[in-house]
């Protein structure tokens, strides 16, 4: 049997070395292809859709390289797809970043700015009065290790304790319309969706490739996943 | 439940070797940055900062190689600083596997460089390092200025205003080192840490002066820091990262354990 083939979609936004090396670390035998070539992505057994940076630039490159169609095909074919950070945000309807950017629309929901949320503003500044434990105004970006509450059982959460901490770095968060597709929730001044599950698609706001043992476990689970949710 | 305060061990690296002395009983090659980074990773470090203090240009290739090796074995965020002067330097370090770069004197020479870097690579990977020194006399309203050249050269720039300016240019994080405290083991300069932490929107990493575990707690509670950086208390095996986190948790802080 041939080695499993994993494509990491490369649209020129950010450094994919971390994702590739983390996957290779947990699955030394898989063949990893960092590529924008539609054919090579179509040939892969599993696909990872990462992303960092501004959504406007990300979406522009995704469309320029016709990756919108490629991602739609991967989803339609039932192939396991893992979207990370801005890759996850790109699957939503729309982002408020860069004065509003239309996204791929695979999931109903919007990507919003923490500091624009009234709930966030109230909580961000109220914390210091709660006790003499000085917890100062919440910073944006939301940067560091936060707990993810697993909303559902899922093969990608296998061997990961509920409320484990993962590494986040983002200023925009996802507000989901459809709670049924929520796979994980996080709290930072407000509650937000930090993981989405829909058939063969799993999307995370945090960076599993930077999240130590639990992040590596999630990547390992992804490599072993058949794309089905029991 | 919430965001954990981060502990960041710092490796000062010269010609591919960790300097400032390191004593791990069970590491044969005590100065190897890759081995040390792996050790801290196992102990539960939240990030690693790698400061290249190599003077010569040729030795920078060693740095790139070392960063590549660390990034392929340590799966937590890695910040690389020292000698970041142009966009090509940033690209080189990010390609080698760094998640963030730390810009110091190049920002002082040309503040717009931080803006270009953030525009090109995103604020999330641009850390501005600030070396601050108190310039006010005792009894006066406290004031701190930016110093370059290891704290020897004053710039006349107000540290708090500078931090705000840097975040306006797009810095995603501030690494604040007190040049008065660095190496003293007397604890962070809590005054400047508090002043900058309150003035900016982005996370602040406190650095310089940690001599015991309570200093880490003070940096967060009194200084308002989002993360604390230390070198020698960890390098000399005085405390492990885990011990530091247990202490912080006993003191009521959220940490990743």
Coordinates of C-alpha atoms in Angstrom, one line a residue:
Chain A
X1 CA 0.0 0.0 0.0
X2 CA 1.2 3.4 -0.9
X3 CA 2.0 5.9 1.9
X4 CA -0.8 8.3 2.8
X5 CA -0.6 11.6 1.0
X6 CA -1.4 14.8 2.7
X7 CA -1.6 18.1 0.9
X8 CA -1.1 21.4 2.7
X9 CA -2.7 24.2 0.7
X10 CA -0.1 26.9 0.1
X11 CA -1.4 30.2 -1.1
X12 CA 1.6 32.2 -0.1
X13 CA 0.2 33.5 3.2
X14 CA 2.6 32.7 6.0
X15 CA 5.0 30.0 6.8
X16 CA 3.7 26.4 6.4
X17 CA 6.9 24.9 7.7
X18 CA 5.5 24.5 11.2
X19 CA 2.3 22.7 10.0
X20 CA 4.3 20.4 7.7
X21 CA 6.9 19.6 10.3
X22 CA 4.4 18.9 13.0
X23 CA 2.4 16.6 10.8
X24 CA 5.6 14.8 9.7
X25 CA 6.6 14.5 13.4
X26 CA 3.4 12.6 14.3
X27 CA 3.2 10.7 11.0
X28 CA 6.7 10.0 9.8
X29 CA 5.4 7.7 7.0
X30 CA 3.0 10.1 5.3
X31 CA 3.9 12.0 2.2
X32 CA 3.4 15.7 2.7
X33 CA 2.9 18.0 -0.2
X34 CA 2.9 21.8 0.4
X35 CA 1.2 23.0 -2.8
X36 CA -1.2 25.3 -4.6
X37 CA -1.6 22.9 -7.5
X38 CA -5.2 21.9 -7.8
X39 CA -4.3 18.5 -9.2
X40 CA -2.0 17.6 -6.4
X41 CA -4.5 18.7 -3.8
X42 CA -7.2 16.6 -5.6
X43 CA -4.9 13.6 -5.5
X44 CA -4.2 13.9 -1.8
X45 CA -5.9 11.6 0.8
X46 CA -6.2 14.4 3.4
X47 CA -6.0 18.2 3.0
X48 CA -5.0 20.9 5.4
X49 CA -6.1 24.4 4.8
X50 CA -4.0 26.8 6.9
X51 CA -3.7 30.6 6.9
X52 CA -2.3 33.5 8.7
X53 CA -2.4 37.2 8.1
X54 CA -5.1 39.6 6.8
X55 CA -8.2 38.0 5.4
X56 CA -8.4 40.4 2.5
X57 CA -5.0 39.2 1.3
X58 CA -5.8 35.6 2.0
X59 CA -9.1 35.7 0.1
X60 CA -7.5 37.5 -2.8
X61 CA -4.8 34.8 -3.2
X62 CA -7.3 32.0 -2.7
X63 CA -9.5 33.3 -5.5
X64 CA -6.5 34.2 -7.8
X65 CA -5.3 30.6 -7.5
X66 CA -8.8 29.2 -8.0
X67 CA -8.5 27.5 -4.6
X68 CA -12.1 28.3 -3.8
X69 CA -13.1 25.6 -6.3
X70 CA -10.4 23.2 -5.0
X71 CA -11.6 23.5 -1.4
X72 CA -15.2 23.1 -2.5
X73 CA -14.3 19.9 -4.3
X74 CA -12.4 18.5 -1.4
X75 CA -15.4 19.1 0.8
X76 CA -17.8 17.6 -1.7
X77 CA -15.7 14.5 -2.2
X78 CA -15.8 13.7 1.5
X79 CA -12.0 13.9 1.9
X80 CA -10.8 14.8 5.4
X81 CA -10.2 18.5 5.6
X82 CA -8.6 20.4 8.5
X83 CA -8.8 24.2 8.4
X84 CA -6.6 26.1 10.7
X85 CA -6.9 29.8 12.0
X86 CA -7.5 32.0 9.0
X87 CA -8.2 28.9 7.0
X88 CA -11.2 28.3 9.3
X89 CA -12.2 32.0 9.0
X90 CA -12.1 31.7 5.2
X91 CA -14.8 29.0 5.4
X92 CA -17.3 31.4 6.9
X93 CA -19.7 33.7 5.0
X94 CA -18.0 36.9 5.7
X95 CA -15.3 38.6 7.8
X96 CA -15.5 42.1 9.2
X97 CA -11.7 42.5 8.9
X98 CA -10.4 44.9 6.3
X99 CA -13.7 46.8 6.1
X100 CA -15.6 43.6 5.3
X101 CA -14.5 40.7 3.1
X102 CA -16.7 38.0 1.5
X103 CA -15.4 34.5 2.4
X104 CA -16.1 31.1 1.0
X105 CA -19.5 30.6 2.7
X106 CA -19.2 27.0 3.6
X107 CA -20.5 27.8 7.1
X108 CA -23.1 30.3 8.2
X109 CA -21.4 32.8 10.5
X110 CA -19.3 35.9 10.6
X111 CA -15.8 36.7 11.6
X112 CA -15.8 39.6 14.0
X113 CA -13.3 41.9 15.8
X114 CA -12.9 41.3 19.6
X115 CA -12.6 45.0 20.4
X116 CA -15.8 45.9 18.5
X117 CA -17.9 43.6 20.7
X118 CA -19.9 45.4 23.5
X119 CA -19.8 42.2 25.5
X120 CA -16.0 42.0 25.1
X121 CA -15.5 45.7 26.0
X122 CA -17.5 45.3 29.2
X123 CA -15.8 42.1 30.3
X124 CA -12.3 43.2 29.1
X125 CA -12.4 46.2 31.5
X126 CA -14.6 44.8 34.3
X127 CA -12.2 42.1 35.3
X128 CA -9.8 44.3 37.3
X129 CA -12.6 45.2 39.8
X130 CA -13.6 41.6 40.6
X131 CA -10.9 41.1 43.1
X132 CA -7.5 42.4 44.1
X133 CA -6.1 39.7 41.7
X134 CA -5.0 42.2 39.2
X135 CA -6.3 40.9 35.9
X136 CA -6.0 43.9 33.6
X137 CA -7.8 44.8 30.5
X138 CA -7.9 42.0 28.0
X139 CA -5.4 42.4 25.2
X140 CA -6.0 42.0 21.5
X141 CA -4.8 39.9 19.8
X142 CA -6.0 37.0 21.9
X143 CA -2.5 35.5 22.2
X144 CA -1.5 32.4 24.2
X145 CA -2.9 29.3 25.6
X146 CA -6.6 29.1 26.3
X147 CA -8.9 26.2 27.2
X148 CA -11.1 24.6 24.5
X149 CA -14.4 23.1 25.7
X150 CA -15.3 20.2 23.5
X151 CA -18.9 20.7 22.5
X152 CA -19.2 17.2 20.9
X153 CA -17.4 13.9 20.8
X154 CA -15.3 13.7 17.7
X155 CA -12.5 11.5 16.4
X156 CA -10.3 14.6 16.3
X157 CA -10.7 15.1 20.0
X158 CA -9.6 11.5 20.7
X159 CA -7.1 11.2 23.6
X160 CA -7.4 14.9 24.3
X161 CA -8.8 15.9 27.7
X162 CA -11.8 18.2 27.7
X163 CA -10.7 21.9 28.4
X164 CA -7.2 21.3 27.3
X165 CA -5.2 24.4 26.4
X166 CA -4.3 25.2 22.8
X167 CA -2.2 28.1 21.4
X168 CA -4.2 30.9 19.9
X169 CA -3.2 34.1 18.1
X170 CA -6.0 36.1 16.5
X171 CA -7.8 39.4 16.8
X172 CA -11.0 38.2 15.0
X173 CA -13.3 35.5 16.3
X174 CA -16.1 33.4 14.7
X175 CA -19.7 34.0 15.6
X176 CA -21.6 30.9 14.3
X177 CA -25.2 30.9 13.3
X178 CA -25.5 27.1 13.6
X179 CA -24.7 25.8 17.0
X180 CA -25.0 22.2 15.8
X181 CA -21.8 22.5 13.9
X182 CA -19.9 23.8 16.9
X183 CA -17.2 21.3 18.0
X184 CA -15.4 23.5 20.5
X185 CA -15.8 26.7 22.4
X186 CA -13.4 29.1 24.0
X187 CA -13.9 32.1 26.3
X188 CA -12.0 35.4 26.0
X189 CA -14.1 38.3 27.1
X190 CA -16.9 36.5 25.3
X191 CA -17.7 33.0 24.2
X192 CA -16.7 32.1 20.7
X193 CA -16.6 29.0 18.4
X194 CA -13.0 27.7 18.4
X195 CA -13.7 24.5 16.5
X196 CA -16.3 23.5 13.8
X197 CA -17.3 20.0 12.7
X198 CA -19.3 19.2 9.6
X199 CA -19.0 15.8 8.1
X200 CA -15.5 15.5 6.6
X201 CA -14.5 19.0 7.6
X202 CA -12.9 20.0 10.9
X203 CA -11.8 23.6 11.5
X204 CA -9.9 25.1 14.4
X205 CA -9.2 28.7 15.4
X206 CA -6.1 27.7 17.4
X207 CA -2.8 26.4 16.1
X208 CA -2.4 22.6 16.7
X209 CA 1.1 22.7 15.2
X210 CA 2.1 25.1 18.0
X211 CA 0.1 23.5 20.8
X212 CA 2.6 21.0 22.2
X213 CA 1.3 17.5 23.0
X214 CA -2.4 18.1 22.6
X215 CA -1.9 19.9 19.3
X216 CA 0.2 17.0 18.0
X217 CA -2.4 14.6 19.2
X218 CA -5.1 16.4 17.2
X219 CA -2.9 16.3 14.1
X220 CA -2.3 12.6 14.7
X221 CA -6.0 12.1 15.0
X222 CA -6.5 14.0 11.7
X223 CA -4.0 11.8 9.8
X224 CA -5.8 8.7 11.1
X225 CA -9.3 10.1 10.5
X226 CA -11.5 8.6 7.7
X227 CA -13.6 11.7 7.4
X228 CA -16.6 10.2 9.1
X229 CA -18.3 11.3 12.2
X230 CA -20.1 8.4 13.8
Chain B
X1 CA -11.3 29.5 32.8
X2 CA -9.4 31.9 30.6
X3 CA -6.1 32.7 28.9
X4 CA -3.1 31.5 30.7
X5 CA -0.2 33.8 31.7
X6 CA 2.8 32.6 29.7
X7 CA 6.3 31.7 30.9
X8 CA 9.0 32.2 28.3
X9 CA 12.5 31.0 28.8
X10 CA 15.0 33.0 26.8
X11 CA 18.1 31.6 25.1
X12 CA 20.9 34.1 24.4
X13 CA 22.8 32.5 21.6
X14 CA 26.3 33.4 20.4
X15 CA 27.8 31.6 17.4
X16 CA 25.3 28.8 17.9
X17 CA 25.9 28.3 21.6
X18 CA 23.8 29.4 24.5
X19 CA 25.7 31.9 26.6
X20 CA 25.0 33.3 30.1
X21 CA 25.8 29.8 31.3
X22 CA 23.5 26.9 31.6
X23 CA 23.5 24.0 34.0
X24 CA 21.3 21.1 33.3
X25 CA 22.5 18.0 35.2
X26 CA 21.2 15.6 32.6
X27 CA 22.3 17.4 29.4
X28 CA 25.7 16.5 28.3
X29 CA 26.2 19.4 26.0
X30 CA 24.9 22.2 28.2
X31 CA 25.3 25.0 25.6
X32 CA 23.4 23.4 22.7
X33 CA 20.4 25.6 22.1
X34 CA 18.5 22.7 20.5
X35 CA 18.9 20.5 23.5
X36 CA 18.0 23.3 25.9
X37 CA 14.9 24.2 23.9
X38 CA 13.8 20.6 23.9
X39 CA 14.3 20.5 27.7
X40 CA 12.2 23.6 28.3
X41 CA 9.5 22.3 25.9
X42 CA 9.3 19.1 28.0
X43 CA 9.1 21.1 31.2
X44 CA 6.0 23.0 29.8
X45 CA 7.4 26.3 28.5
X46 CA 4.7 28.2 26.8
X47 CA 7.0 29.7 24.2
X48 CA 10.7 30.0 23.6
X49 CA 12.6 33.2 22.8
X50 CA 15.9 32.8 20.9
X51 CA 18.1 35.9 21.0
X52 CA 20.9 35.9 18.6
X53 CA 23.7 38.0 20.1
X54 CA 26.2 37.0 17.4
X55 CA 28.1 40.0 16.2
X56 CA 29.3 38.9 12.8
X57 CA 27.2 38.5 9.7
X58 CA 28.7 35.1 8.8
X59 CA 27.6 33.5 12.0
X60 CA 24.0 34.3 11.2
X61 CA 23.8 31.3 9.0
X62 CA 24.4 29.2 12.1
X63 CA 21.4 30.9 13.7
X64 CA 19.1 30.0 10.8
X65 CA 20.3 26.4 11.0
X66 CA 19.7 26.3 14.7
X67 CA 16.2 27.8 14.4
X68 CA 15.4 25.2 11.8
X69 CA 16.5 22.4 14.1
X70 CA 14.5 23.8 17.1
X71 CA 11.4 24.3 15.0
X72 CA 11.5 20.8 13.7
X73 CA 11.5 19.3 17.2
X74 CA 9.7 21.8 19.4
X75 CA 6.1 22.4 18.7
X76 CA 5.4 25.6 20.7
X77 CA 5.8 29.1 19.5
X78 CA 9.3 30.3 18.8
X79 CA 10.4 34.0 18.7
X80 CA 13.7 34.9 17.2
X81 CA 15.4 38.2 17.8
X82 CA 18.8 39.9 17.3
X83 CA 20.0 41.4 14.1
X84 CA 16.6 41.7 12.5
X85 CA 17.2 44.8 10.3
X86 CA 15.3 44.3 7.0
X87 CA 12.3 42.4 5.6
X88 CA 14.7 39.8 4.2
X89 CA 15.9 39.0 7.7
X90 CA 12.3 38.4 8.8
X91 CA 11.5 36.2 5.9
X92 CA 14.6 34.2 6.5
X93 CA 13.7 33.5 10.1
X94 CA 10.0 32.8 9.4
X95 CA 11.1 30.4 6.7
X96 CA 13.4 28.7 9.1
X97 CA 10.5 28.0 11.4
X98 CA 10.2 31.0 13.7
X99 CA 6.7 32.1 14.5
X100 CA 7.6 35.6 15.5
X101 CA 10.6 37.9 15.1
X102 CA 11.6 40.5 17.6
X103 CA 12.8 43.9 16.3
X104 CA 14.8 46.2 18.5
X105 CA 17.3 48.8 17.3
X106 CA 16.1 48.7 13.7
X107 CA 12.8 50.1 15.0
X108 CA 14.6 52.9 16.8
X109 CA 16.5 53.8 13.6
X110 CA 13.5 53.6 11.4
X111 CA 10.1 53.2 13.1
X112 CA 8.3 52.8 9.7
X113 CA 10.2 49.4 9.4
X114 CA 7.8 48.0 12.0
X115 CA 4.9 49.1 9.9
X116 CA 6.3 47.6 6.7
X117 CA 7.0 44.3 8.6
X118 CA 3.5 44.1 10.0
X119 CA 2.0 44.9 6.7
X120 CA 4.0 42.3 4.9
X121 CA 4.0 39.4 7.5
X122 CA 1.1 40.3 9.8
X123 CA 1.1 41.9 13.3
X124 CA 0.9 38.4 14.9
X125 CA 4.5 37.8 14.1
X126 CA 6.0 41.2 14.8
X127 CA 7.3 41.7 18.4
X128 CA 9.0 45.0 19.2
X129 CA 11.7 44.7 21.9
X130 CA 12.1 47.7 24.1
X131 CA 15.1 48.3 26.3
X132 CA 14.0 50.9 28.9
X133 CA 15.9 52.7 31.6
X134 CA 14.6 55.0 34.3
X135 CA 15.7 58.6 33.7
X136 CA 13.7 60.4 36.4
X137 CA 15.3 61.2 39.7
X138 CA 13.9 59.6 42.9
X139 CA 10.9 61.6 44.0
X140 CA 10.1 62.8 40.5
X141 CA 7.3 61.4 38.5
X142 CA 8.7 58.2 37.1
X143 CA 9.9 58.4 33.5
X144 CA 11.7 55.8 31.4
X145 CA 13.6 56.2 28.1
X146 CA 14.6 53.9 25.3
X147 CA 18.3 52.9 25.3
X148 CA 20.2 51.1 22.6
X149 CA 23.6 49.3 22.5
X150 CA 22.9 47.2 25.6
X151 CA 21.7 50.1 27.6
X152 CA 24.7 52.3 27.0
X153 CA 23.2 54.7 24.4
X154 CA 20.3 57.0 25.4
X155 CA 17.9 58.0 22.6
X156 CA 15.8 60.6 24.4
X157 CA 12.6 58.6 23.4
X158 CA 10.0 58.1 26.2
X159 CA 9.4 54.4 26.7
X160 CA 5.7 54.5 27.2
X161 CA 5.1 56.8 24.2
X162 CA 7.4 54.6 22.1
X163 CA 5.4 51.4 23.0
X164 CA 2.2 53.1 21.9
X165 CA 3.8 54.3 18.7
X166 CA 5.1 50.8 17.9
X167 CA 1.7 49.2 18.4
X168 CA 0.2 51.9 16.1
X169 CA 2.7 50.8 13.5
X170 CA 1.4 47.3 13.9
X171 CA 3.6 45.6 16.6
X172 CA 1.5 42.6 17.8
X173 CA 3.4 42.3 21.1
X174 CA 5.9 44.2 23.2
X175 CA 8.9 42.6 24.8
X176 CA 9.9 45.0 27.6
X177 CA 13.3 44.7 29.2
X178 CA 14.4 46.9 32.1
X179 CA 18.0 47.7 31.6
X180 CA 18.2 48.8 35.2
X181 CA 17.2 45.3 36.4
X182 CA 18.6 43.0 33.7
X183 CA 21.0 40.6 35.4
X184 CA 20.4 42.0 38.9
X185 CA 17.9 39.3 40.2
X186 CA 16.1 42.1 42.0
X187 CA 12.8 41.5 40.1
X188 CA 11.2 43.3 37.1
X189 CA 10.9 47.1 37.1
X190 CA 7.2 46.9 37.9
X191 CA 6.6 50.6 37.3
X192 CA 7.5 50.6 33.7
X193 CA 5.9 47.3 33.1
X194 CA 2.6 48.6 34.6
X195 CA 2.8 51.9 32.7
X196 CA 3.3 50.2 29.3
X197 CA 0.9 47.4 29.9
X198 CA -1.8 49.9 30.7
X199 CA -1.0 52.1 27.7
X200 CA -1.1 49.5 25.0
X201 CA -3.7 47.1 23.6
X202 CA -1.3 44.3 22.7
X203 CA 0.2 41.7 25.1
X204 CA 3.3 42.8 27.0
X205 CA 6.2 40.4 28.0
X206 CA 8.1 41.5 31.1
X207 CA 11.8 40.9 31.1
X208 CA 14.9 41.7 33.1
X209 CA 15.7 41.0 36.7
X210 CA 14.0 37.7 37.7
X211 CA 15.7 36.2 40.7
X212 CA 13.0 34.1 42.3
X213 CA 9.6 32.8 41.5
X214 CA 7.6 35.5 43.3
X215 CA 9.1 38.0 40.8
X216 CA 7.2 36.2 38.1
X217 CA 4.0 36.6 40.0
X218 CA 4.7 40.3 40.7
X219 CA 5.3 40.9 37.1
X220 CA 1.8 39.7 36.3
X221 CA -0.1 41.0 39.3
X222 CA 1.6 44.3 39.8
X223 CA 3.2 44.9 36.5
X224 CA 0.1 43.8 34.5
X225 CA 2.3 41.6 32.2
X226 CA 0.7 39.0 30.0
X227 CA 3.8 36.9 29.9
X228 CA 7.1 36.7 31.8
X229 CA 10.5 36.0 30.4
X230 CA 13.5 34.7 32.3
X231 CA 16.8 33.2 31.6
X232 CA 19.2 32.5 34.4
X233 CA 16.7 31.1 37.0
X234 CA 16.0 28.4 34.5
X235 CA 19.4 28.0 33.0
X236 CA 21.2 27.4 36.2
X237 CA 18.6 24.7 37.2
X238 CA 17.5 26.9 40.2
X239 CA 13.9 26.3 39.1
X240 CA 12.2 24.3 36.4
X241 CA 9.4 25.8 34.3
X242 CA 7.0 23.5 36.0
X243 CA 8.0 24.7 39.5
X244 CA 7.5 28.3 38.3
X245 CA 4.0 27.5 37.0
X246 CA 3.0 25.7 40.2
X247 CA 4.1 28.7 42.2
X248 CA 2.1 31.0 39.9
X249 CA -0.9 28.9 40.2
X250 CA -0.7 28.8 44.0
X251 CA -0.7 32.6 43.8
X252 CA -3.9 32.5 41.9
X253 CA -2.7 33.0 38.3
X254 CA -3.9 30.9 35.4
X255 CA -1.2 28.8 33.9
X256 CA -0.9 25.9 31.5
X257 CA 0.1 22.8 33.4

